[in-house]
C-alpha cells in the first residue's frame, strides 16, 4: 500500500446518529481514510457533495428526505467517480443500490471485518487509478520532451522522436 497517497475522504450519510458515530469510528480506523463529513438527511448530503466533493460516501438506504435512489442518481450525474457504499438494515434496497452502480451494499449491524474489507477494495481502486494517471502524466511529459515512451518486456524505453522513421504494430 502506498503510504504517500493522500487520505481518502469518506462522507457518512446516515439518519441515525448512533449508527453514524459507529460508521465514523470505522472510517477513522480504516487505513488511508479520513472522515470528510456527515449528513443526517438527503438535502444535507447533496449540499456537502457539491461543496466537499467526497470521493467515498457511506449512504444509508433509508436516509430521510428525497428517495435515496434519486439522491444517488443525482450524485452519479454530478460526480460520476464517487464511490457509493450503501448501508441498510436489510437487503430490501439492494436492487436500487446496484442500479446506481453502488460499489457495495452492507447490512446493519455492520460487520467490522466486512466493512473494512470493502474500504480496502476502495483504497486499492484509488491506488490503481493513481498509478494509471501517473503513467499518463509520464507519457505526456515524455512526448513534451520530444520522446516517445515504449513499454516492452524489459521495462520502458524513451526514443527521441527525430530518430523514428516508422512505427508499426504487429500481433497486438
XYZ file of C-alpha atoms in Angstrom:
172
model
C 0.000 0.000 0.000
C 1.356 3.389 -0.996
C 1.550 5.418 2.194
C 2.349 8.610 0.262
C -1.154 8.697 -1.191
C -3.334 11.339 0.359
C -6.031 10.017 2.692
C -9.372 9.311 1.083
C -12.207 11.413 2.495
C -15.270 9.399 3.368
C -18.606 11.097 3.964
C -21.233 9.370 6.102
C -24.884 9.886 5.221
C -26.946 8.302 7.984
C -30.168 9.372 9.690
C -29.477 7.565 12.989
C -26.832 9.489 14.939
C -25.650 6.449 16.941
C -25.032 4.377 13.812
C -23.427 7.421 12.174
C -20.973 7.616 15.101
C -20.100 3.913 14.683
C -19.524 4.401 10.959
C -17.316 7.422 11.702
C -15.198 5.238 14.005
C -14.933 2.645 11.267
C -13.675 5.201 8.741
C -11.206 6.588 11.286
C -9.901 3.058 11.881
C -9.565 2.124 8.197
C -6.102 2.641 6.778
C -5.873 5.576 4.383
C -9.275 7.100 5.179
C -10.376 10.272 6.949
C -13.853 11.411 7.852
C -14.745 14.095 5.334
C -18.169 14.992 6.696
C -21.516 13.756 7.916
C -25.086 14.219 6.759
C -28.317 13.275 8.502
C -30.633 13.789 5.504
C -30.519 13.874 1.709
C -30.616 17.676 1.491
C -27.510 17.999 3.686
C -25.846 15.184 1.746
C -26.377 16.846 -1.621
C -25.115 20.168 -0.269
C -21.962 18.501 1.114
C -21.374 16.600 -2.118
C -21.478 19.911 -4.017
C -19.192 21.666 -1.513
C -16.719 18.954 -0.499
C -16.848 16.525 -3.439
C -16.143 13.476 -1.254
C -14.653 10.554 -3.154
C -16.439 7.949 -0.970
C -19.917 8.032 0.595
C -21.387 5.534 3.060
C -25.028 6.016 2.183
C -27.961 4.987 4.387
C -30.501 3.384 2.048
C -33.284 4.903 4.176
C -31.797 8.373 4.654
C -34.523 10.922 5.447
C -35.528 13.296 2.634
C -35.992 12.619 -1.035
C -35.819 8.956 -2.111
C -32.242 7.737 -1.724
C -32.228 6.248 -5.227
C -32.999 9.724 -6.648
C -30.334 11.258 -4.423
C -27.762 8.645 -5.522
C -28.637 9.237 -9.179
C -28.074 12.975 -8.689
C -24.665 12.243 -7.116
C -23.805 9.926 -10.039
C -24.636 12.680 -12.537
C -22.778 15.400 -10.600
C -19.739 13.306 -9.628
C -19.616 10.010 -11.556
C -16.379 8.820 -9.913
C -17.832 8.988 -6.402
C -17.796 5.573 -4.728
C -21.188 4.836 -3.168
C -21.350 2.198 -0.442
C -24.936 1.593 0.590
C -25.727 0.568 4.161
C -29.114 -0.684 5.358
C -30.818 -2.781 7.987
C -31.810 -5.413 5.404
C -31.488 -6.154 1.706
C -34.743 -4.505 0.501
C -32.873 -1.665 -1.228
C -30.120 -3.758 -2.806
C -31.542 -3.652 -6.352
C -31.886 0.156 -6.187
C -28.320 0.451 -4.936
C -26.822 -1.517 -7.776
C -28.974 0.308 -10.343
C -26.942 3.419 -9.476
C -23.712 1.380 -9.608
C -23.093 1.097 -5.866
C -19.648 -0.233 -5.031
C -21.058 -2.422 -2.257
C -24.099 -2.973 -0.063
C -23.520 -3.547 3.654
C -26.213 -4.600 6.106
C -26.533 -3.453 9.707
C -25.196 -4.069 12.178
C -22.001 -3.558 10.222
C -19.586 -6.450 10.495
C -16.291 -4.621 11.038
C -14.207 -7.082 9.001
C -16.606 -6.977 6.055
C -16.795 -3.171 6.113
C -13.003 -2.806 6.419
C -12.527 -5.246 3.521
C -14.824 -3.072 1.404
C -12.821 0.045 2.307
C -9.587 -1.798 1.429
C -11.014 -2.615 -2.007
C -11.987 1.042 -2.442
C -8.467 2.124 -1.494
C -6.994 -0.362 -3.973
C -9.204 1.123 -6.699
C -7.934 4.627 -5.875
C -4.299 3.422 -5.852
C -4.752 1.776 -9.259
C -6.322 4.954 -10.647
C -3.420 6.992 -9.238
C -0.924 4.665 -10.967
C -2.752 4.974 -14.301
C -2.865 8.765 -14.010
C 0.829 8.867 -13.076
C 1.738 6.752 -16.116
C -0.343 9.050 -18.321
C 1.496 12.077 -16.909
C 4.835 10.368 -17.621
C 3.805 9.671 -21.220
C 2.680 13.254 -21.688
C 5.934 14.558 -20.229
C 7.984 12.264 -22.478
C 6.100 13.436 -25.568
C 6.517 17.035 -24.498
C 10.249 16.448 -24.323
C 10.244 15.112 -27.880
C 10.483 11.464 -26.892
C 8.144 8.512 -27.279
C 7.762 6.128 -24.356
C 7.588 2.450 -25.331
C 6.836 -0.337 -22.912
C 8.436 -3.691 -23.543
C 9.041 -6.855 -21.572
C 12.235 -5.450 -20.003
C 10.635 -2.172 -18.912
C 10.254 1.191 -20.608
C 12.317 2.933 -23.283
C 12.244 6.590 -24.329
C 13.032 7.127 -28.028
C 13.712 10.616 -29.411
C 11.033 11.487 -31.967
C 13.590 12.719 -34.512
C 15.139 9.204 -34.612
C 11.867 7.463 -35.508
C 11.414 6.564 -39.164
C 8.413 4.256 -38.911
C 6.074 2.979 -36.225
C 4.448 -0.338 -36.976
C 2.390 -2.581 -34.753
C 2.056 -6.319 -35.221
C 0.370 -9.001 -33.122
C -1.477 -6.738 -30.694
